[in-house]
PDB file of N, CA and C in Angstrom:
ATOM      1  N   MET E 210     -63.988  23.010  16.657  1.00  0.00           N
ATOM      2  CA  MET E 210     -64.422  22.112  17.969  1.00  0.00           C
ATOM      3  C   MET E 210     -64.413  20.635  17.784  1.00  0.00           C
ATOM      4  N   ILE E 211     -64.922  20.220  16.685  1.00  0.00           N
ATOM      5  CA  ILE E 211     -65.004  18.801  16.385  1.00  0.00           C
ATOM      6  C   ILE E 211     -63.726  18.109  16.381  1.00  0.00           C
ATOM      7  N   ARG E 212     -62.787  18.873  15.786  1.00  0.00           N
ATOM      8  CA  ARG E 212     -61.408  18.401  15.736  1.00  0.00           C
ATOM      9  C   ARG E 212     -60.740  18.236  17.197  1.00  0.00           C
ATOM     10  N   ILE E 213     -61.135  19.048  17.884  1.00  0.00           N
ATOM     11  CA  ILE E 213     -60.580  19.263  19.256  1.00  0.00           C
ATOM     12  C   ILE E 213     -61.240  17.979  20.225  1.00  0.00           C
ATOM     13  N   LEU E 214     -62.522  17.953  19.987  1.00  0.00           N
ATOM     14  CA  LEU E 214     -63.266  16.926  20.779  1.00  0.00           C
ATOM     15  C   LEU E 214     -62.670  15.431  20.307  1.00  0.00           C
ATOM     16  N   THR E 215     -62.505  15.356  18.936  1.00  0.00           N
ATOM     17  CA  THR E 215     -62.065  13.996  18.293  1.00  0.00           C
ATOM     18  C   THR E 215     -60.590  13.773  19.201  1.00  0.00           C
ATOM     19  N   ALA E 216     -59.869  14.706  19.137  1.00  0.00           N
ATOM     20  CA  ALA E 216     -58.418  14.621  19.658  1.00  0.00           C
ATOM     21  C   ALA E 216     -58.503  14.135  21.028  1.00  0.00           C
ATOM     22  N   ALA E 217     -59.648  14.880  21.869  1.00  0.00           N
ATOM     23  CA  ALA E 217     -59.741  14.561  23.127  1.00  0.00           C
ATOM     24  C   ALA E 217     -60.392  13.111  23.492  1.00  0.00           C
ATOM     25  N   ALA E 218     -61.089  12.688  22.644  1.00  0.00           N
ATOM     26  CA  ALA E 218     -61.745  11.438  22.641  1.00  0.00           C
ATOM     27  C   ALA E 218     -60.488  10.285  22.787  1.00  0.00           C
ATOM     28  N   ALA E 219     -59.677  10.567  21.752  1.00  0.00           N
ATOM     29  CA  ALA E 219     -58.460   9.696  21.480  1.00  0.00           C
ATOM     30  C   ALA E 219     -57.431   9.838  22.740  1.00  0.00           C
ATOM     31  N   ALA E 220     -57.455  11.005  23.111  1.00  0.00           N
ATOM     32  CA  ALA E 220     -56.704  11.124  24.558  1.00  0.00           C
ATOM     33  C   ALA E 220     -57.245  10.492  25.651  1.00  0.00           C
ATOM     34  N   SER E 221     -58.427  10.540  25.734  1.00  0.00           N
ATOM     35  CA  SER E 221     -59.202  10.098  26.796  1.00  0.00           C
ATOM     36  C   SER E 221     -59.119   8.536  26.946  1.00  0.00           C
ATOM     37  N   ILE E 222     -59.007   7.894  25.793  1.00  0.00           N
ATOM     38  CA  ILE E 222     -58.799   6.454  25.707  1.00  0.00           C
ATOM     39  C   ILE E 222     -57.219   6.161  26.062  1.00  0.00           C
ATOM     40  N   LEU E 223     -56.341   7.009  25.676  1.00  0.00           N
ATOM     41  CA  LEU E 223     -55.158   6.788  26.083  1.00  0.00           C
ATOM     42  C   LEU E 223     -54.650   6.954  27.517  1.00  0.00           C
ATOM     43  N   PHE E 224     -55.415   8.047  28.197  1.00  0.00           N
ATOM     44  CA  PHE E 224     -55.218   8.277  29.538  1.00  0.00           C
ATOM     45  C   PHE E 224     -56.192   7.439  30.453  1.00  0.00           C
ATOM     46  N   ALA E 225     -56.921   6.803  29.992  1.00  0.00           N
ATOM     47  CA  ALA E 225     -57.962   6.110  30.693  1.00  0.00           C
ATOM     48  C   ALA E 225     -57.377   5.045  31.670  1.00  0.00           C
ATOM     49  N   GLY E 226     -56.389   4.633  31.398  1.00  0.00           N
ATOM     50  CA  GLY E 226     -55.609   3.605  32.445  1.00  0.00           C
ATOM     51  C   GLY E 226     -56.149   2.353  32.333  1.00  0.00           C
ATOM     52  N   PRO E 227     -55.502   1.254  32.881  1.00  0.00           N
ATOM     53  CA  PRO E 227     -55.949  -0.014  32.846  1.00  0.00           C
ATOM     54  C   PRO E 227     -57.085  -0.305  33.600  1.00  0.00           C
ATOM     55  N   ALA E 228     -57.496   0.250  34.332  1.00  0.00           N
ATOM     56  CA  ALA E 228     -58.832   0.188  35.291  1.00  0.00           C
ATOM     57  C   ALA E 228     -59.645   1.155  35.765  1.00  0.00           C
ATOM     58  N   LEU E 229     -60.830   1.291  35.246  1.00  0.00           N
ATOM     59  CA  LEU E 229     -61.526   2.294  35.413  1.00  0.00           C
ATOM     60  C   LEU E 229     -62.676   1.885  36.321  1.00  0.00           C
ATOM     61  N   ALA E 230     -63.040   2.494  37.279  1.00  0.00           N
ATOM     62  CA  ALA E 230     -64.064   2.108  38.355  1.00  0.00           C
ATOM     63  C   ALA E 230     -65.594   2.687  37.425  1.00  0.00           C
ATOM     64  N   ARG E 231     -66.555   1.709  37.586  1.00  0.00           N
ATOM     65  CA  ARG E 231     -67.707   1.875  36.873  1.00  0.00           C
ATOM     66  C   ARG E 231     -68.215   3.291  37.283  1.00  0.00           C
ATOM     67  N   ASP E 232     -68.605   3.981  36.174  1.00  0.00           N
ATOM     68  CA  ASP E 232     -69.103   5.202  36.319  1.00  0.00           C
ATOM     69  C   ASP E 232     -68.473   6.372  37.139  1.00  0.00           C
ATOM     70  N   ALA E 233     -67.103   6.112  37.353  1.00  0.00           N
ATOM     71  CA  ALA E 233     -66.424   7.086  37.992  1.00  0.00           C
ATOM     72  C   ALA E 233     -66.193   8.229  37.046  1.00  0.00           C
ATOM     73  N   GLU E 234     -66.254   9.335  37.446  1.00  0.00           N
ATOM     74  CA  GLU E 234     -66.009  10.518  36.729  1.00  0.00           C
ATOM     75  C   GLU E 234     -64.602  10.806  36.500  1.00  0.00           C
ATOM     76  N   ARG E 235     -64.003  10.967  35.302  1.00  0.00           N
ATOM     77  CA  ARG E 235     -62.719  11.127  34.958  1.00  0.00           C
ATOM     78  C   ARG E 235     -62.486  12.727  34.184  1.00  0.00           C
ATOM     79  N   VAL E 236     -61.430  13.233  34.715  1.00  0.00           N
ATOM     80  CA  VAL E 236     -61.242  14.635  34.391  1.00  0.00           C
ATOM     81  C   VAL E 236     -59.838  14.713  33.563  1.00  0.00           C
ATOM     82  N   PHE E 237     -59.530  15.527  32.491  1.00  0.00           N
ATOM     83  CA  PHE E 237     -58.402  15.681  32.074  1.00  0.00           C
ATOM     84  C   PHE E 237     -58.201  17.021  31.028  1.00  0.00           C
ATOM     85  N   THR E 238     -57.185  17.575  30.843  1.00  0.00           N
ATOM     86  CA  THR E 238     -57.097  18.821  30.103  1.00  0.00           C
ATOM     87  C   THR E 238     -56.268  18.533  29.025  1.00  0.00           C
ATOM     88  N   HIS E 239     -56.618  18.822  27.723  1.00  0.00           N
ATOM     89  CA  HIS E 239     -56.149  18.622  26.471  1.00  0.00           C
ATOM     90  C   HIS E 239     -56.037  20.023  25.691  1.00  0.00           C
ATOM     91  N   GLU E 240     -54.729  20.629  25.424  1.00  0.00           N
ATOM     92  CA  GLU E 240     -54.659  21.880  24.658  1.00  0.00           C
ATOM     93  C   GLU E 240     -55.628  22.891  25.212  1.00  0.00           C
ATOM     94  N   GLY E 241     -55.677  22.952  26.622  1.00  0.00           N
ATOM     95  CA  GLY E 241     -56.347  24.041  27.371  1.00  0.00           C
ATOM     96  C   GLY E 241     -57.700  23.953  27.593  1.00  0.00           C
ATOM     97  N   VAL E 242     -58.273  22.732  27.158  1.00  0.00           N
ATOM     98  CA  VAL E 242     -59.568  22.431  27.180  1.00  0.00           C
ATOM     99  C   VAL E 242     -59.739  21.213  28.306  1.00  0.00           C
ATOM    100  N   THR E 243     -60.686  21.306  29.212  1.00  0.00           N
ATOM    101  CA  THR E 243     -60.862  20.415  30.298  1.00  0.00           C
ATOM    102  C   THR E 243     -62.080  19.634  29.849  1.00  0.00           C
ATOM    103  N   TYR E 244     -61.941  18.359  30.049  1.00  0.00           N
ATOM    104  CA  TYR E 244     -62.872  17.265  29.618  1.00  0.00           C
ATOM    105  C   TYR E 244     -63.221  16.528  30.826  1.00  0.00           C
ATOM    106  N   ALA E 245     -64.510  16.387  31.135  1.00  0.00           N
ATOM    107  CA  ALA E 245     -65.036  15.557  32.075  1.00  0.00           C
ATOM    108  C   ALA E 245     -65.960  14.332  31.691  1.00  0.00           C
ATOM    109  N   TYR E 246     -65.647  13.049  31.961  1.00  0.00           N
ATOM    110  CA  TYR E 246     -66.432  12.101  31.317  1.00  0.00           C
ATOM    111  C   TYR E 246     -66.669  10.903  32.189  1.00  0.00           C
ATOM    112  N   THR E 247     -67.502  10.066  31.983  1.00  0.00           N
ATOM    113  CA  THR E 247     -67.716   8.815  32.655  1.00  0.00           C
ATOM    114  C   THR E 247     -67.561   7.496  31.672  1.00  0.00           C
ATOM    115  N   ALA E 248     -66.817   6.455  32.049  1.00  0.00           N
ATOM    116  CA  ALA E 248     -66.853   5.395  31.318  1.00  0.00           C
ATOM    117  C   ALA E 248     -67.722   4.230  31.881  1.00  0.00           C
ATOM    118  N   THR E 249     -68.553   3.706  31.163  1.00  0.00           N
ATOM    119  CA  THR E 249     -69.493   2.780  31.516  1.00  0.00           C
ATOM    120  C   THR E 249     -69.459   1.432  30.730  1.00  0.00           C
ATOM    121  N   PRO E 250     -69.329   0.264  31.278  1.00  0.00           N
ATOM    122  CA  PRO E 250     -69.364  -0.814  30.223  1.00  0.00           C
ATOM    123  C   PRO E 250     -70.664  -1.267  30.014  1.00  0.00           C
ATOM    124  N   LYS E 251     -70.912  -1.575  28.512  1.00  0.00           N
ATOM    125  CA  LYS E 251     -72.121  -2.328  28.065  1.00  0.00           C
ATOM    126  C   LYS E 251     -71.778  -3.298  27.074  1.00  0.00           C
ATOM    127  N   GLY E 252     -71.916  -4.434  27.718  1.00  0.00           N
ATOM    128  CA  GLY E 252     -71.590  -5.544  26.678  1.00  0.00           C
ATOM    129  C   GLY E 252     -70.145  -5.836  26.357  1.00  0.00           C
ATOM    130  N   ASP E 253     -69.752  -5.826  25.154  1.00  0.00           N
ATOM    131  CA  ASP E 253     -68.357  -5.847  24.772  1.00  0.00           C
ATOM    132  C   ASP E 253     -67.971  -4.374  24.419  1.00  0.00           C
ATOM    133  N   ALA E 254     -68.560  -3.420  24.874  1.00  0.00           N
ATOM    134  CA  ALA E 254     -68.218  -2.055  24.477  1.00  0.00           C
ATOM    135  C   ALA E 254     -67.959  -1.134  25.933  1.00  0.00           C
ATOM    136  N   THR E 255     -67.291   0.079  25.816  1.00  0.00           N
ATOM    137  CA  THR E 255     -67.521   0.908  26.776  1.00  0.00           C
ATOM    138  C   THR E 255     -67.965   2.284  26.183  1.00  0.00           C
ATOM    139  N   ILE E 256     -68.717   2.849  26.922  1.00  0.00           N
ATOM    140  CA  ILE E 256     -69.292   4.028  26.551  1.00  0.00           C
ATOM    141  C   ILE E 256     -68.751   5.233  27.481  1.00  0.00           C
ATOM    142  N   LEU E 257     -68.003   6.208  26.497  1.00  0.00           N
ATOM    143  CA  LEU E 257     -67.533   7.400  27.246  1.00  0.00           C
ATOM    144  C   LEU E 257     -68.568   8.330  26.967  1.00  0.00           C
ATOM    145  N   GLU E 258     -69.009   9.117  28.248  1.00  0.00           N
ATOM    146  CA  GLU E 258     -69.886  10.075  27.998  1.00  0.00           C
ATOM    147  C   GLU E 258     -69.564  11.279  28.731  1.00  0.00           C
ATOM    148  N   GLY E 259     -69.408  12.545  28.132  1.00  0.00           N
ATOM    149  CA  GLY E 259     -69.071  13.755  29.073  1.00  0.00           C
ATOM    150  C   GLY E 259     -69.133  15.165  28.279  1.00  0.00           C
ATOM    151  N   SER E 260     -68.429  15.955  28.669  1.00  0.00           N
ATOM    152  CA  SER E 260     -68.385  17.399  28.246  1.00  0.00           C
ATOM    153  C   SER E 260     -67.284  17.896  28.329  1.00  0.00           C
ATOM    154  N   ALA E 261     -67.031  18.998  27.640  1.00  0.00           N
ATOM    155  CA  ALA E 261     -65.869  19.801  27.472  1.00  0.00           C
ATOM    156  C   ALA E 261     -66.087  21.210  28.146  1.00  0.00           C
ATOM    157  N   SER E 262     -64.906  21.932  28.747  1.00  0.00           N
ATOM    158  CA  SER E 262     -65.276  23.153  29.475  1.00  0.00           C
ATOM    159  C   SER E 262     -65.730  24.203  28.401  1.00  0.00           C
ATOM    160  N   GLU E 263     -65.501  23.939  27.138  1.00  0.00           N
ATOM    161  CA  GLU E 263     -66.015  24.864  26.222  1.00  0.00           C
ATOM    162  C   GLU E 263     -67.527  24.675  25.896  1.00  0.00           C
ATOM    163  N   GLY E 264     -68.350  23.748  26.598  1.00  0.00           N
ATOM    164  CA  GLY E 264     -69.618  23.494  26.308  1.00  0.00           C
ATOM    165  C   GLY E 264     -69.945  22.373  25.385  1.00  0.00           C
ATOM    166  N   GLY E 265     -69.152  21.814  24.721  1.00  0.00           N
ATOM    167  CA  GLY E 265     -69.522  20.716  23.776  1.00  0.00           C
ATOM    168  C   GLY E 265     -69.713  19.375  24.519  1.00  0.00           C
ATOM    169  N   LYS E 266     -70.636  18.582  24.296  1.00  0.00           N
ATOM    170  CA  LYS E 266     -70.906  17.287  24.980  1.00  0.00           C
ATOM    171  C   LYS E 266     -70.521  16.156  23.869  1.00  0.00           C
ATOM    172  N   PHE E 267     -70.071  15.040  24.368  1.00  0.00           N
ATOM    173  CA  PHE E 267     -69.787  13.883  23.493  1.00  0.00           C
ATOM    174  C   PHE E 267     -70.360  12.551  24.215  1.00  0.00           C
ATOM    175  N   ARG E 268     -70.552  11.677  23.345  1.00  0.00           N
ATOM    176  CA  ARG E 268     -70.990  10.399  23.781  1.00  0.00           C
ATOM    177  C   ARG E 268     -70.272   9.485  22.740  1.00  0.00           C
ATOM    178  N   LEU E 269     -69.358   8.667  23.183  1.00  0.00           N
ATOM    179  CA  LEU E 269     -68.470   7.774  22.263  1.00  0.00           C
ATOM    180  C   LEU E 269     -68.719   6.311  22.822  1.00  0.00           C
ATOM    181  N   THR E 270     -68.727   5.529  21.778  1.00  0.00           N
ATOM    182  CA  THR E 270     -68.734   4.111  22.001  1.00  0.00           C
ATOM    183  C   THR E 270     -67.438   3.406  21.616  1.00  0.00           C
ATOM    184  N   VAL E 271     -66.554   2.714  22.416  1.00  0.00           N
ATOM    185  CA  VAL E 271     -65.328   1.962  22.060  1.00  0.00           C
ATOM    186  C   VAL E 271     -65.633   0.526  22.098  1.00  0.00           C
ATOM    187  N   ARG E 272     -65.345   0.097  20.698  1.00  0.00           N
ATOM    188  CA  ARG E 272     -65.619  -1.363  20.757  1.00  0.00           C
ATOM    189  C   ARG E 272     -64.678  -1.882  19.504  1.00  0.00           C
ATOM    190  N   LYS E 273     -63.917  -3.071  19.862  1.00  0.00           N
ATOM    191  CA  LYS E 273     -63.232  -3.740  18.866  1.00  0.00           C
ATOM    192  C   LYS E 273     -62.286  -2.944  18.127  1.00  0.00           C
ATOM    193  N   GLY E 274     -61.415  -1.932  18.770  1.00  0.00           N
ATOM    194  CA  GLY E 274     -60.487  -1.061  18.195  1.00  0.00           C
ATOM    195  C   GLY E 274     -61.255   0.014  17.483  1.00  0.00           C
ATOM    196  N   TRP E 275     -62.396   0.341  17.729  1.00  0.00           N
ATOM    197  CA  TRP E 275     -62.986   1.667  17.000  1.00  0.00           C
ATOM    198  C   TRP E 275     -63.724   2.410  17.938  1.00  0.00           C
ATOM    199  N   VAL E 276     -63.733   3.712  17.738  1.00  0.00           N
ATOM    200  CA  VAL E 276     -64.562   4.707  18.521  1.00  0.00           C
ATOM    201  C   VAL E 276     -65.456   5.379  17.599  1.00  0.00           C
ATOM    202  N   SER E 277     -66.805   5.341  18.000  1.00  0.00           N
ATOM    203  CA  SER E 277     -67.845   6.050  17.160  1.00  0.00           C
ATOM    204  C   SER E 277     -68.692   6.622  18.214  1.00  0.00           C
ATOM    205  N   GLY E 278     -69.467   7.668  17.603  1.00  0.00           N
ATOM    206  CA  GLY E 278     -70.582   8.302  18.353  1.00  0.00           C
ATOM    207  C   GLY E 278     -70.725   9.768  17.897  1.00  0.00           C
ATOM    208  N   TYR E 279     -70.899  10.614  18.887  1.00  0.00           N
ATOM    209  CA  TYR E 279     -71.191  12.087  18.643  1.00  0.00           C
ATOM    210  C   TYR E 279     -70.274  12.943  19.468  1.00  0.00           C
ATOM    211  N   ALA E 280     -69.742  14.053  18.778  1.00  0.00           N
ATOM    212  CA  ALA E 280     -68.899  15.061  19.467  1.00  0.00           C
ATOM    213  C   ALA E 280     -69.571  16.254  18.981  1.00  0.00           C
ATOM    214  N   GLY E 281     -70.016  17.144  20.016  1.00  0.00           N
ATOM    215  CA  GLY E 281     -70.972  18.180  19.585  1.00  0.00           C
ATOM    216  C   GLY E 281     -72.156  17.725  18.703  1.00  0.00           C
ATOM    217  N   ASN E 282     -72.421  18.357  17.974  1.00  0.00           N
ATOM    218  CA  ASN E 282     -73.519  17.919  16.909  1.00  0.00           C
ATOM    219  C   ASN E 282     -72.886  17.191  15.822  1.00  0.00           C
ATOM    220  N   ALA E 283     -71.783  16.803  15.707  1.00  0.00           N
ATOM    221  CA  ALA E 283     -71.159  15.819  14.523  1.00  0.00           C
ATOM    222  C   ALA E 283     -71.180  14.268  14.792  1.00  0.00           C
ATOM    223  N   ARG E 284     -71.217  13.619  13.992  1.00  0.00           N
ATOM    224  CA  ARG E 284     -70.893  12.193  14.095  1.00  0.00           C
ATOM    225  C   ARG E 284     -69.608  11.993  13.981  1.00  0.00           C
ATOM    226  N   VAL E 285     -68.928  11.004  14.839  1.00  0.00           N
ATOM    227  CA  VAL E 285     -67.341  10.806  14.670  1.00  0.00           C
ATOM    228  C   VAL E 285     -67.327   9.342  14.496  1.00  0.00           C
ATOM    229  N   SER E 286     -66.341   8.896  13.798  1.00  0.00           N
ATOM    230  CA  SER E 286     -65.932   7.387  13.928  1.00  0.00           C
ATOM    231  C   SER E 286     -64.357   7.318  13.597  1.00  0.00           C
ATOM    232  N   PHE E 287     -63.471   6.711  14.405  1.00  0.00           N
ATOM    233  CA  PHE E 287     -62.115   6.599  13.911  1.00  0.00           C
ATOM    234  C   PHE E 287     -61.585   5.282  14.820  1.00  0.00           C
ATOM    235  N   ARG E 288     -60.371   4.780  14.311  1.00  0.00           N
ATOM    236  CA  ARG E 288     -59.787   3.835  14.930  1.00  0.00           C
ATOM    237  C   ARG E 288     -59.173   4.314  16.217  1.00  0.00           C
ATOM    238  N   ALA E 289     -59.428   3.466  17.206  1.00  0.00           N
ATOM    239  CA  ALA E 289     -58.612   3.811  18.716  1.00  0.00           C
ATOM    240  C   ALA E 289     -57.255   3.784  18.324  1.00  0.00           C
ATOM    241  N   PRO E 290     -56.623   4.695  19.034  1.00  0.00           N
ATOM    242  CA  PRO E 290     -55.190   4.840  18.939  1.00  0.00           C
ATOM    243  C   PRO E 290     -54.389   3.390  19.170  1.00  0.00           C
ATOM    244  N   LYS E 291     -53.538   2.933  18.218  1.00  0.00           N
ATOM    245  CA  LYS E 291     -52.740   1.871  18.559  1.00  0.00           C
ATOM    246  C   LYS E 291     -51.947   1.791  19.798  1.00  0.00           C
ATOM    247  N   SER E 292     -51.477   2.858  20.294  1.00  0.00           N
ATOM    248  CA  SER E 292     -50.535   2.862  21.422  1.00  0.00           C
ATOM    249  C   SER E 292     -51.435   2.648  22.934  1.00  0.00           C
ATOM    250  N   ALA E 293     -52.838   2.819  22.483  1.00  0.00           N
ATOM    251  CA  ALA E 293     -53.611   2.907  23.891  1.00  0.00           C
ATOM    252  C   ALA E 293     -53.826   1.549  24.385  1.00  0.00           C
ATOM    253  N   ALA E 294     -53.700   1.273  25.659  1.00  0.00           N
ATOM    254  CA  ALA E 294     -53.948  -0.220  26.218  1.00  0.00           C
ATOM    255  C   ALA E 294     -55.381  -0.394  26.212  1.00  0.00           C
ATOM    256  N   PRO E 295     -55.662  -1.633  26.120  1.00  0.00           N
ATOM    257  CA  PRO E 295     -57.108  -1.894  26.213  1.00  0.00           C
ATOM    258  C   PRO E 295     -57.930  -1.519  27.510  1.00  0.00           C
ATOM    259  N   VAL E 296     -59.035  -0.762  27.396  1.00  0.00           N
ATOM    260  CA  VAL E 296     -59.554  -0.348  28.701  1.00  0.00           C
ATOM    261  C   VAL E 296     -60.276  -1.534  29.274  1.00  0.00           C
ATOM    262  N   THR E 297     -59.895  -1.758  30.631  1.00  0.00           N
ATOM    263  CA  THR E 297     -60.570  -2.638  31.332  1.00  0.00           C
ATOM    264  C   THR E 297     -61.167  -2.032  32.571  1.00  0.00           C
ATOM    265  N   LEU E 298     -62.394  -2.565  32.532  1.00  0.00           N
ATOM    266  CA  LEU E 298     -63.366  -1.863  33.682  1.00  0.00           C
ATOM    267  C   LEU E 298     -63.427  -2.774  34.788  1.00  0.00           C
ATOM    268  N   ALA E 299     -63.319  -2.213  35.944  1.00  0.00           N
ATOM    269  CA  ALA E 299     -63.392  -2.830  37.223  1.00  0.00           C
ATOM    270  C   ALA E 299     -64.788  -2.791  37.651  1.00  0.00           C
ATOM    271  N   GLN E 300     -65.517  -4.115  37.823  1.00  0.00           N
ATOM    272  CA  GLN E 300     -66.806  -4.112  38.219  1.00  0.00           C
ATOM    273  C   GLN E 300     -66.875  -5.062  39.615  1.00  0.00           C
ATOM    274  N   ARG E 301     -67.846  -4.449  40.343  1.00  0.00           N
ATOM    275  CA  ARG E 301     -68.128  -4.916  41.614  1.00  0.00           C
ATOM    276  C   ARG E 301     -69.368  -5.755  41.574  1.00  0.00           C
TER     277      ARG E 301
END
């Protein structure tokens, strides 16, 4: 489960797109698991918070090319995918 959530977190960064509306819920499916999350700006970081259709929850902080946080009950930390465009958040 943790491996899938970690892969999903990386995928969410890749699929986040160039502009996310603040706190808008995003949904995507990876390897048959559907993930729903929100992206919230906080200082120089972006907080990704959500859950998987299998019941696992995650809260990840994306800052300076690193992703860290919790996926399920496990602590995760990994370098953000190099192919991911920087996440720019639209604010009003």
